[in-house]
Amino acid sequence: MAAPLVLVVLAAVTVRAALYRSSLAVFIAERVEGSNAGVLSVSVVEGLALLDLGVSPYSGAIFHETPLIIYLFHFLIEYAELVFMITDVLTAVALYLAIQDFNKVVFKKQKLLIELDKYAPDVAELIQTPMEMHYIPLKVALFYLLNPYTVMSCVAKSTCAINNSVIAFFILATIKGSAFLSAVFLALATYQSLYPLTLFPPALLYLLQRQFIPIKLKSKSFWLYTMQYASLYLCSLVVIICLSFFLLSSWDFIPSVYGFILSVPDLTPNIGLFWYFFAEMFEHFSLFFVCVFQINVFFYTIPLAIKLKEHPVFFMFVQLAIISIFKSYPTVGDVALYMAFLPVWSHLYRFLRNIFILSCVLIFCSFLFPVLWHLWIYAGSANSNFYYAITLTFNIGQILLISDYFYAFLRREYYLTHGLHLTRQDGTEAMLVLK
Amino acid sequence: MAAAVPGASRARAAAVLLLLGCCVPALAEGLQDQAEQFFRSGHTNNWAVLVCTSRFWFNYRHVANTLSVYRSVKRLGIPDSHIVLMLADDMACNPRNPKPATVFSHKNMELNVYGDDVEVDYRSYEVTVENFLRVLTGRIPPSTPRSKRLLSDDRSNILIYMTGHGGNGFLKFQDSEEITNVELADAFEQMWQKRRYNELLFIIDTCQGASMYERFYSPNIMALASSQVGEDSLSHQPDLGIGVHLMDRYTFYVLEFLEEIHPASQTNMNDLFQVCPKSLCVSTPGHRTDLFQRDPQNVLITDFFGSVRKVEITTETVSLDRDVAGFESKLPEEELATEPLKYAEQLPVAQIIHQKPKQKDWHPPGGFILGLWALIIMVFFKTYGIKHMKHVF
């Protein structure tokens, strides 16, 4: 599988290089969908310039990156385009390897369950075969690299690409089973933007599954392993934060990075839900609503963990999607990351109910974003409500996509154990309904 | 020079009659009174400050008030350079005006007070209490153009006309601020101390207007108001075509009164006090003359509303000194001996231009780099085992 992957990588690099050299580069770079206050790479340039002048880079209002990014870009700022292309390639390769391993795990588990007779007799068409699973890793890499969202995010030089890369490595480490590396990469991802904290439960569940430790609250080995993993994670996080302190000899990166993510002071329009609410809200209520909105991101972890504890990788996918919808400064790069996983669940296609409408909604909204932005800002004939409406529609489309996949996944699991032709007690055909 | 001719002929008539009137004592006595009175008013120039303080379309009448006084004052001879006209809103070009570029004062559009030559000095949001007080006291930033200044001196007679919405002791500016009667009195006292007026006539057409002149304490001020404290000044007549009231009653009747005045009129202030009795105005107009030194009977309307120049015509010729051309400028001796002045370098410009700021690049501290790479190496070996170290060394 190496040759097709190399071809895909080459094609992706060519596309990006071509776009960098073209006149579209500036146009794409200033799109608020691709890069916004949280991830702007122009802010990196400003931060470095401030450092050269002897001032803390966090004293300006637009630099909100972590010190490790400062260190990275200090040496690589002239090669910024190369850096972003390489991170994209690394992300794709990491996802490729991760999904390859994951397919093996899925296949093994499926074989085990068939041999244990856990599946109903008439579900032969639902079982995944190696033939159809053979090309999934390549499709994942393809989806990630050639996704217009990723290309846009790369050309805009948004540090979201670095974030995606760290998360991809984290997923690779988790699926390979190395708790230490997984904790380190998760700590790095959390250090950069706070939200990957919610990926801790799915990673933990996956590692527990891999170690064959049953998830019972009374089991001692469960708590032992959880404590180990949690302490690895927290220790690496603490070590990374202390190391960042030594870069600038000051703690003012903490309010600037994490305070910025949590308290959402910058209300430049982006594809998220925060800016419009907080632009029109009275000061009196903003603290309450900031808390509500932030809790919203972290809240879905618990019910999802309860429901999806047998399927941690799907849980991770849903969690990634929730992060990218509800985070405070989302960009299309975040959307691209979870969309890269869609080929992994391509066997759910027959159970997806709204896929046509949702894909239309997402495509139309992506096209309407720059149009309405132009109408609002440049032509002056629209206003922020138009842009916010498209943002809302886009996010609703994403939410419906995720819930569609969630429903399809659960439905398939139910059919696997109960058979495709469901009958009620009196023998008539039954319909499966999500309650 | 329309005002000068009747004055000149009157002066000539008075002079001739004075000479002839030596044999007619009684006649000479009356004419002497007239001549004395002619020279007694003491002012040499006239100024007018006309202020409309309300904005919004339904306050059309205040703008019409001010413009009608402006029209009368201009007709009677005060030039635009001596009028400071402050209008807080634009009624002529208001989108709600069905007859654009006009402001009518009489219904059925009989009289357009906005003609072609209206010069508004302070317009729209520039009409503020601060600007008004700065105009009166002369404490104006140096960048203010001449047309916005009240360049009066101690021989100026100033007419100050204000209209708008007011109350007991205050006048509202622009729906956002107020000027109180105390502030106004203090402003006039500043004017008096700075010798910025000879005599001042203050007319105000607002509700409870008399409260605004209660606090004046500077000499030579005469004040008129359209209503007493506790009374409202009412508007006159609406025009159904335009849709708003066009004028206030008091100013309407003052305008009618002023239309009868021409630059040679002998009408005096007592007639102005009688304008608009309660039967016509519904409110009781008031006036205050205790600070004024002359008897109002002797004060002509044109002393304040017109710009009547005192012109003396003489038939003698006046010759200028012929030796003016022979005057040579001689520098005093000591000035030539000093050194010629030259430019002294105060800043080391050349030094500054050629000195670039030293680019001090920032480098991450050594401890950080060490720590970071140590961590990375530790993670690497933890993952892949110590045995791989043999590949490194």
PDB file of N, CA, C and O in Angstrom, chain A residues 126-189:
ATOM      1  N   LEU A 126     -23.837  -7.873   6.653  1.00  0.00           N
ATOM      2  CA  LEU A 126     -23.355  -6.758   7.453  1.00  0.00           C
ATOM      3  C   LEU A 126     -21.921  -6.936   7.903  1.00  0.00           C
ATOM      4  O   LEU A 126     -21.290  -6.005   8.353  1.00  0.00           O
ATOM      5  N   ILE A 127     -21.409  -8.143   7.785  1.00  0.00           N
ATOM      6  CA  ILE A 127     -20.056  -8.381   8.284  1.00  0.00           C
ATOM      7  C   ILE A 127     -19.071  -7.722   7.340  1.00  0.00           C
ATOM      8  O   ILE A 127     -19.213  -7.791   6.119  1.00  0.00           O
ATOM      9  N   GLN A 128     -18.052  -7.099   7.934  1.00  0.00           N
ATOM     10  CA  GLN A 128     -17.044  -6.446   7.091  1.00  0.00           C
ATOM     11  C   GLN A 128     -16.044  -7.462   6.588  1.00  0.00           C
ATOM     12  O   GLN A 128     -15.544  -8.293   7.351  1.00  0.00           O
ATOM     13  N   THR A 129     -15.728  -7.396   5.313  1.00  0.00           N
ATOM     14  CA  THR A 129     -14.765  -8.331   4.731  1.00  0.00           C
ATOM     15  C   THR A 129     -13.432  -7.640   4.524  1.00  0.00           C
ATOM     16  O   THR A 129     -13.390  -6.416   4.363  1.00  0.00           O
ATOM     17  N   PRO A 130     -12.355  -8.423   4.518  1.00  0.00           N
ATOM     18  CA  PRO A 130     -11.039  -7.801   4.279  1.00  0.00           C
ATOM     19  C   PRO A 130     -10.959  -7.109   2.923  1.00  0.00           C
ATOM     20  O   PRO A 130     -10.251  -6.117   2.770  1.00  0.00           O
ATOM     21  N   MET A 131     -11.684  -7.619   1.968  1.00  0.00           N
ATOM     22  CA  MET A 131     -11.642  -7.009   0.634  1.00  0.00           C
ATOM     23  C   MET A 131     -12.061  -5.555   0.693  1.00  0.00           C
ATOM     24  O   MET A 131     -11.400  -4.668   0.178  1.00  0.00           O
ATOM     25  N   GLU A 132     -13.203  -5.334   1.354  1.00  0.00           N
ATOM     26  CA  GLU A 132     -13.666  -3.938   1.354  1.00  0.00           C
ATOM     27  C   GLU A 132     -12.882  -3.095   2.341  1.00  0.00           C
ATOM     28  O   GLU A 132     -12.825  -1.890   2.209  1.00  0.00           O
ATOM     29  N   MET A 133     -12.238  -3.759   3.312  1.00  0.00           N
ATOM     30  CA  MET A 133     -11.480  -2.973   4.277  1.00  0.00           C
ATOM     31  C   MET A 133     -10.080  -2.685   3.793  1.00  0.00           C
ATOM     32  O   MET A 133      -9.341  -1.945   4.421  1.00  0.00           O
ATOM     33  N   HIS A 134      -9.728  -3.238   2.658  1.00  0.00           N
ATOM     34  CA  HIS A 134      -8.341  -3.108   2.211  1.00  0.00           C
ATOM     35  C   HIS A 134      -7.983  -1.676   1.856  1.00  0.00           C
ATOM     36  O   HIS A 134      -6.890  -1.207   2.154  1.00  0.00           O
ATOM     37  N   TYR A 135      -8.914  -0.996   1.229  1.00  0.00           N
ATOM     38  CA  TYR A 135      -8.572   0.341   0.741  1.00  0.00           C
ATOM     39  C   TYR A 135      -8.917   1.452   1.716  1.00  0.00           C
ATOM     40  O   TYR A 135      -8.724   2.617   1.405  1.00  0.00           O
ATOM     41  N   ILE A 136      -9.476   1.083   2.863  1.00  0.00           N
ATOM     42  CA  ILE A 136      -9.924   2.150   3.772  1.00  0.00           C
ATOM     43  C   ILE A 136      -8.792   3.059   4.239  1.00  0.00           C
ATOM     44  O   ILE A 136      -8.951   4.283   4.223  1.00  0.00           O
ATOM     45  N   PRO A 137      -7.632   2.536   4.638  1.00  0.00           N
ATOM     46  CA  PRO A 137      -6.577   3.462   5.085  1.00  0.00           C
ATOM     47  C   PRO A 137      -6.177   4.445   3.993  1.00  0.00           C
ATOM     48  O   PRO A 137      -5.981   5.637   4.259  1.00  0.00           O
ATOM     49  N   LEU A 138      -6.100   3.968   2.757  1.00  0.00           N
ATOM     50  CA  LEU A 138      -5.740   4.882   1.670  1.00  0.00           C
ATOM     51  C   LEU A 138      -6.808   5.944   1.492  1.00  0.00           C
ATOM     52  O   LEU A 138      -6.509   7.117   1.292  1.00  0.00           O
ATOM     53  N   LYS A 139      -8.061   5.495   1.615  1.00  0.00           N
ATOM     54  CA  LYS A 139      -9.150   6.473   1.472  1.00  0.00           C
ATOM     55  C   LYS A 139      -9.095   7.506   2.574  1.00  0.00           C
ATOM     56  O   LYS A 139      -9.377   8.694   2.350  1.00  0.00           O
ATOM     57  N   VAL A 140      -8.723   7.055   3.773  1.00  0.00           N
ATOM     58  CA  VAL A 140      -8.633   8.010   4.884  1.00  0.00           C
ATOM     59  C   VAL A 140      -7.566   9.052   4.595  1.00  0.00           C
ATOM     60  O   VAL A 140      -7.788  10.264   4.762  1.00  0.00           O
ATOM     61  N   ALA A 141      -6.392   8.561   4.152  1.00  0.00           N
ATOM     62  CA  ALA A 141      -5.309   9.509   3.840  1.00  0.00           C
ATOM     63  C   ALA A 141      -5.745  10.456   2.718  1.00  0.00           C
ATOM     64  O   ALA A 141      -5.499  11.664   2.765  1.00  0.00           O
ATOM     65  N   LEU A 142      -6.434   9.885   1.729  1.00  0.00           N
ATOM     66  CA  LEU A 142      -6.904  10.681   0.599  1.00  0.00           C
ATOM     67  C   LEU A 142      -7.889  11.743   1.062  1.00  0.00           C
ATOM     68  O   LEU A 142      -7.814  12.909   0.713  1.00  0.00           O
ATOM     69  N   PHE A 143      -8.853  11.282   1.893  1.00  0.00           N
ATOM     70  CA  PHE A 143      -9.864  12.208   2.397  1.00  0.00           C
ATOM     71  C   PHE A 143      -9.227  13.348   3.155  1.00  0.00           C
ATOM     72  O   PHE A 143      -9.663  14.485   3.070  1.00  0.00           O
ATOM     73  N   TYR A 144      -8.197  13.010   3.922  1.00  0.00           N
ATOM     74  CA  TYR A 144      -7.598  14.087   4.688  1.00  0.00           C
ATOM     75  C   TYR A 144      -6.802  15.020   3.790  1.00  0.00           C
ATOM     76  O   TYR A 144      -6.933  16.236   3.858  1.00  0.00           O
ATOM     77  N   LEU A 145      -5.972  14.458   2.919  1.00  0.00           N
ATOM     78  CA  LEU A 145      -5.049  15.315   2.175  1.00  0.00           C
ATOM     79  C   LEU A 145      -5.740  16.147   1.120  1.00  0.00           C
ATOM     80  O   LEU A 145      -5.401  17.312   0.916  1.00  0.00           O
ATOM     81  N   LEU A 146      -6.729  15.539   0.437  1.00  0.00           N
ATOM     82  CA  LEU A 146      -7.314  16.266  -0.682  1.00  0.00           C
ATOM     83  C   LEU A 146      -8.628  16.942  -0.333  1.00  0.00           C
ATOM     84  O   LEU A 146      -9.297  17.467  -1.202  1.00  0.00           O
ATOM     85  N   ASN A 147      -8.979  16.919   0.910  1.00  0.00           N
ATOM     86  CA  ASN A 147     -10.170  17.624   1.348  1.00  0.00           C
ATOM     87  C   ASN A 147      -9.958  19.122   1.142  1.00  0.00           C
ATOM     88  O   ASN A 147      -8.958  19.669   1.600  1.00  0.00           O
ATOM     89  N   PRO A 148     -10.874  19.800   0.465  1.00  0.00           N
ATOM     90  CA  PRO A 148     -10.676  21.248   0.259  1.00  0.00           C
ATOM     91  C   PRO A 148     -10.511  22.004   1.562  1.00  0.00           C
ATOM     92  O   PRO A 148      -9.810  23.010   1.610  1.00  0.00           O
ATOM     93  N   TYR A 149     -11.133  21.511   2.621  1.00  0.00           N
ATOM     94  CA  TYR A 149     -10.976  22.176   3.908  1.00  0.00           C
ATOM     95  C   TYR A 149      -9.539  22.127   4.371  1.00  0.00           C
ATOM     96  O   TYR A 149      -8.986  23.106   4.867  1.00  0.00           O
ATOM     97  N   THR A 150      -8.908  20.938   4.213  1.00  0.00           N
ATOM     98  CA  THR A 150      -7.522  20.822   4.658  1.00  0.00           C
ATOM     99  C   THR A 150      -6.614  21.693   3.820  1.00  0.00           C
ATOM    100  O   THR A 150      -5.714  22.355   4.342  1.00  0.00           O
ATOM    101  N   VAL A 151      -6.866  21.685   2.522  1.00  0.00           N
ATOM    102  CA  VAL A 151      -6.025  22.481   1.623  1.00  0.00           C
ATOM    103  C   VAL A 151      -6.142  23.954   1.993  1.00  0.00           C
ATOM    104  O   VAL A 151      -5.152  24.681   2.063  1.00  0.00           O
ATOM    105  N   MET A 152      -7.390  24.362   2.257  1.00  0.00           N
ATOM    106  CA  MET A 152      -7.597  25.766   2.618  1.00  0.00           C
ATOM    107  C   MET A 152      -6.893  26.105   3.924  1.00  0.00           C
ATOM    108  O   MET A 152      -6.257  27.149   4.068  1.00  0.00           O
ATOM    109  N   SER A 153      -6.994  25.178   4.874  1.00  0.00           N
ATOM    110  CA  SER A 153      -6.367  25.424   6.159  1.00  0.00           C
ATOM    111  C   SER A 153      -4.851  25.457   6.028  1.00  0.00           C
ATOM    112  O   SER A 153      -4.175  26.232   6.699  1.00  0.00           O
ATOM    113  N   CYS A 154      -4.323  24.647   5.127  1.00  0.00           N
ATOM    114  CA  CYS A 154      -2.868  24.637   4.943  1.00  0.00           C
ATOM    115  C   CYS A 154      -2.404  25.915   4.257  1.00  0.00           C
ATOM    116  O   CYS A 154      -1.419  26.523   4.666  1.00  0.00           O
ATOM    117  N   VAL A 155      -3.141  26.309   3.214  1.00  0.00           N
ATOM    118  CA  VAL A 155      -2.725  27.515   2.484  1.00  0.00           C
ATOM    119  C   VAL A 155      -2.869  28.744   3.369  1.00  0.00           C
ATOM    120  O   VAL A 155      -2.110  29.699   3.268  1.00  0.00           O
ATOM    121  N   ALA A 156      -3.856  28.715   4.259  1.00  0.00           N
ATOM    122  CA  ALA A 156      -4.018  29.829   5.178  1.00  0.00           C
ATOM    123  C   ALA A 156      -2.970  29.809   6.269  1.00  0.00           C
ATOM    124  O   ALA A 156      -2.931  30.716   7.093  1.00  0.00           O
ATOM    125  N   LYS A 157      -2.136  28.781   6.277  1.00  0.00           N
ATOM    126  CA  LYS A 157      -1.067  28.632   7.265  1.00  0.00           C
ATOM    127  C   LYS A 157      -1.604  28.743   8.678  1.00  0.00           C
ATOM    128  O   LYS A 157      -1.071  29.463   9.511  1.00  0.00           O
ATOM    129  N   SER A 158      -2.680  28.019   8.924  1.00  0.00           N
ATOM    130  CA  SER A 158      -3.231  28.101  10.262  1.00  0.00           C
ATOM    131  C   SER A 158      -2.648  26.992  11.104  1.00  0.00           C
ATOM    132  O   SER A 158      -2.451  25.872  10.645  1.00  0.00           O
ATOM    133  N   THR A 159      -2.353  27.287  12.353  1.00  0.00           N
ATOM    134  CA  THR A 159      -1.702  26.320  13.229  1.00  0.00           C
ATOM    135  C   THR A 159      -2.628  25.179  13.594  1.00  0.00           C
ATOM    136  O   THR A 159      -2.236  24.263  14.328  1.00  0.00           O
ATOM    137  N   CYS A 160      -3.843  25.221  13.085  1.00  0.00           N
ATOM    138  CA  CYS A 160      -4.750  24.088  13.250  1.00  0.00           C
ATOM    139  C   CYS A 160      -4.141  22.834  12.648  1.00  0.00           C
ATOM    140  O   CYS A 160      -4.390  21.731  13.131  1.00  0.00           O
ATOM    141  N   ALA A 161      -3.314  22.994  11.611  1.00  0.00           N
ATOM    142  CA  ALA A 161      -2.692  21.833  10.981  1.00  0.00           C
ATOM    143  C   ALA A 161      -1.782  21.123  11.977  1.00  0.00           C
ATOM    144  O   ALA A 161      -1.732  19.883  12.030  1.00  0.00           O
ATOM    145  N   ILE A 162      -1.079  21.914  12.782  1.00  0.00           N
ATOM    146  CA  ILE A 162      -0.188  21.313  13.780  1.00  0.00           C
ATOM    147  C   ILE A 162      -1.009  20.599  14.840  1.00  0.00           C
ATOM    148  O   ILE A 162      -0.668  19.503  15.290  1.00  0.00           O
ATOM    149  N   ASN A 163      -2.108  21.219  15.210  1.00  0.00           N
ATOM    150  CA  ASN A 163      -2.996  20.603  16.176  1.00  0.00           C
ATOM    151  C   ASN A 163      -3.516  19.268  15.669  1.00  0.00           C
ATOM    152  O   ASN A 163      -3.520  18.258  16.383  1.00  0.00           O
ATOM    153  N   ASN A 164      -3.959  19.271  14.402  1.00  0.00           N
ATOM    154  CA  ASN A 164      -4.454  18.034  13.789  1.00  0.00           C
ATOM    155  C   ASN A 164      -3.386  16.972  13.775  1.00  0.00           C
ATOM    156  O   ASN A 164      -3.656  15.792  14.006  1.00  0.00           O
ATOM    157  N   SER A 165      -2.159  17.399  13.496  1.00  0.00           N
ATOM    158  CA  SER A 165      -1.070  16.437  13.416  1.00  0.00           C
ATOM    159  C   SER A 165      -0.830  15.778  14.764  1.00  0.00           C
ATOM    160  O   SER A 165      -0.639  14.547  14.864  1.00  0.00           O
ATOM    161  N   VAL A 166      -0.854  16.585  15.821  1.00  0.00           N
ATOM    162  CA  VAL A 166      -0.631  16.016  17.156  1.00  0.00           C
ATOM    163  C   VAL A 166      -1.755  15.054  17.515  1.00  0.00           C
ATOM    164  O   VAL A 166      -1.509  13.968  18.064  1.00  0.00           O
ATOM    165  N   ILE A 167      -2.994  15.437  17.178  1.00  0.00           N
ATOM    166  CA  ILE A 167      -4.106  14.535  17.482  1.00  0.00           C
ATOM    167  C   ILE A 167      -3.989  13.252  16.676  1.00  0.00           C
ATOM    168  O   ILE A 167      -4.273  12.149  17.176  1.00  0.00           O
ATOM    169  N   ALA A 168      -3.543  13.372  15.427  1.00  0.00           N
ATOM    170  CA  ALA A 168      -3.379  12.163  14.605  1.00  0.00           C
ATOM    171  C   ALA A 168      -2.333  11.241  15.202  1.00  0.00           C
ATOM    172  O   ALA A 168      -2.513  10.014  15.254  1.00  0.00           O
ATOM    173  N   PHE A 169      -1.257  11.809  15.684  1.00  0.00           N
ATOM    174  CA  PHE A 169      -0.234  10.974  16.327  1.00  0.00           C
ATOM    175  C   PHE A 169      -0.756  10.344  17.601  1.00  0.00           C
ATOM    176  O   PHE A 169      -0.419   9.205  17.929  1.00  0.00           O
ATOM    177  N   PHE A 170      -1.583  11.107  18.295  1.00  0.00           N
ATOM    178  CA  PHE A 170      -2.183  10.553  19.506  1.00  0.00           C
ATOM    179  C   PHE A 170      -3.048   9.351  19.173  1.00  0.00           C
ATOM    180  O   PHE A 170      -3.002   8.317  19.849  1.00  0.00           O
ATOM    181  N   ILE A 171      -3.837   9.491  18.094  1.00  0.00           N
ATOM    182  CA  ILE A 171      -4.702   8.373  17.699  1.00  0.00           C
ATOM    183  C   ILE A 171      -3.857   7.182  17.282  1.00  0.00           C
ATOM    184  O   ILE A 171      -4.143   6.030  17.635  1.00  0.00           O
ATOM    185  N   LEU A 172      -2.787   7.451  16.562  1.00  0.00           N
ATOM    186  CA  LEU A 172      -1.890   6.360  16.145  1.00  0.00           C
ATOM    187  C   LEU A 172      -1.325   5.650  17.363  1.00  0.00           C
ATOM    188  O   LEU A 172      -1.316   4.415  17.448  1.00  0.00           O
ATOM    189  N   ALA A 173      -0.842   6.429  18.327  1.00  0.00           N
ATOM    190  CA  ALA A 173      -0.246   5.825  19.516  1.00  0.00           C
ATOM    191  C   ALA A 173      -1.267   5.020  20.299  1.00  0.00           C
ATOM    192  O   ALA A 173      -0.973   3.934  20.807  1.00  0.00           O
ATOM    193  N   THR A 174      -2.491   5.564  20.374  1.00  0.00           N
ATOM    194  CA  THR A 174      -3.518   4.839  21.121  1.00  0.00           C
ATOM    195  C   THR A 174      -3.834   3.511  20.461  1.00  0.00           C
ATOM    196  O   THR A 174      -3.934   2.482  21.122  1.00  0.00           O
ATOM    197  N   ILE A 175      -3.992   3.559  19.126  1.00  0.00           N
ATOM    198  CA  ILE A 175      -4.408   2.329  18.448  1.00  0.00           C
ATOM    199  C   ILE A 175      -3.284   1.305  18.453  1.00  0.00           C
ATOM    200  O   ILE A 175      -3.530   0.100  18.532  1.00  0.00           O
ATOM    201  N   LYS A 176      -2.046   1.792  18.432  1.00  0.00           N
ATOM    202  CA  LYS A 176      -0.939   0.845  18.539  1.00  0.00           C
ATOM    203  C   LYS A 176      -0.828   0.267  19.934  1.00  0.00           C
ATOM    204  O   LYS A 176      -0.163  -0.735  20.141  1.00  0.00           O
ATOM    205  N   GLY A 177      -1.435   0.931  20.912  1.00  0.00           N
ATOM    206  CA  GLY A 177      -1.475   0.343  22.245  1.00  0.00           C
ATOM    207  C   GLY A 177      -0.452   0.888  23.211  1.00  0.00           C
ATOM    208  O   GLY A 177      -0.359   0.426  24.341  1.00  0.00           O
ATOM    209  N   SER A 178       0.289   1.892  22.805  1.00  0.00           N
ATOM    210  CA  SER A 178       1.313   2.385  23.709  1.00  0.00           C
ATOM    211  C   SER A 178       0.714   3.472  24.596  1.00  0.00           C
ATOM    212  O   SER A 178       0.461   4.581  24.153  1.00  0.00           O
ATOM    213  N   ALA A 179       0.493   3.126  25.863  1.00  0.00           N
ATOM    214  CA  ALA A 179      -0.172   4.084  26.756  1.00  0.00           C
ATOM    215  C   ALA A 179       0.692   5.299  26.999  1.00  0.00           C
ATOM    216  O   ALA A 179       0.203   6.432  27.101  1.00  0.00           O
ATOM    217  N   PHE A 180       1.979   5.096  27.082  1.00  0.00           N
ATOM    218  CA  PHE A 180       2.888   6.192  27.397  1.00  0.00           C
ATOM    219  C   PHE A 180       2.864   7.253  26.299  1.00  0.00           C
ATOM    220  O   PHE A 180       2.642   8.444  26.537  1.00  0.00           O
ATOM    221  N   LEU A 181       3.079   6.769  25.053  1.00  0.00           N
ATOM    222  CA  LEU A 181       3.100   7.719  23.933  1.00  0.00           C
ATOM    223  C   LEU A 181       1.746   8.412  23.769  1.00  0.00           C
ATOM    224  O   LEU A 181       1.678   9.606  23.470  1.00  0.00           O
ATOM    225  N   SER A 182       0.710   7.596  23.965  1.00  0.00           N
ATOM    226  CA  SER A 182      -0.625   8.172  23.817  1.00  0.00           C
ATOM    227  C   SER A 182      -0.853   9.267  24.847  1.00  0.00           C
ATOM    228  O   SER A 182      -1.391  10.339  24.537  1.00  0.00           O
ATOM    229  N   ALA A 183      -0.383   9.017  26.088  1.00  0.00           N
ATOM    230  CA  ALA A 183      -0.538  10.053  27.108  1.00  0.00           C
ATOM    231  C   ALA A 183       0.274  11.283  26.755  1.00  0.00           C
ATOM    232  O   ALA A 183      -0.181  12.420  26.935  1.00  0.00           O
ATOM    233  N   VAL A 184       1.486  11.070  26.235  1.00  0.00           N
ATOM    234  CA  VAL A 184       2.342  12.218  25.892  1.00  0.00           C
ATOM    235  C   VAL A 184       1.698  13.054  24.788  1.00  0.00           C
ATOM    236  O   VAL A 184       1.606  14.285  24.886  1.00  0.00           O
ATOM    237  N   PHE A 185       1.199  12.374  23.743  1.00  0.00           N
ATOM    238  CA  PHE A 185       0.614  13.155  22.641  1.00  0.00           C
ATOM    239  C   PHE A 185      -0.689  13.816  23.050  1.00  0.00           C
ATOM    240  O   PHE A 185      -0.993  14.924  22.599  1.00  0.00           O
ATOM    241  N   LEU A 186      -1.458  13.130  23.905  1.00  0.00           N
ATOM    242  CA  LEU A 186      -2.678  13.763  24.371  1.00  0.00           C
ATOM    243  C   LEU A 186      -2.353  14.988  25.207  1.00  0.00           C
ATOM    244  O   LEU A 186      -3.022  16.025  25.116  1.00  0.00           O
ATOM    245  N   ALA A 187      -1.278  14.879  26.011  1.00  0.00           N
ATOM    246  CA  ALA A 187      -0.879  16.046  26.795  1.00  0.00           C
ATOM    247  C   ALA A 187      -0.455  17.190  25.876  1.00  0.00           C
ATOM    248  O   ALA A 187      -0.797  18.356  26.113  1.00  0.00           O
ATOM    249  N   LEU A 188       0.256  16.856  24.817  1.00  0.00           N
ATOM    250  CA  LEU A 188       0.651  17.900  23.860  1.00  0.00           C
ATOM    251  C   LEU A 188      -0.568  18.541  23.216  1.00  0.00           C
ATOM    252  O   LEU A 188      -0.644  19.768  23.063  1.00  0.00           O
ATOM    253  N   ALA A 189      -1.539  17.686  22.829  1.00  0.00           N
ATOM    254  CA  ALA A 189      -2.725  18.223  22.164  1.00  0.00           C
ATOM    255  C   ALA A 189      -3.527  19.099  23.125  1.00  0.00           C
ATOM    256  O   ALA A 189      -4.010  20.174  22.753  1.00  0.00           O
TER     257      ALA A 189
END
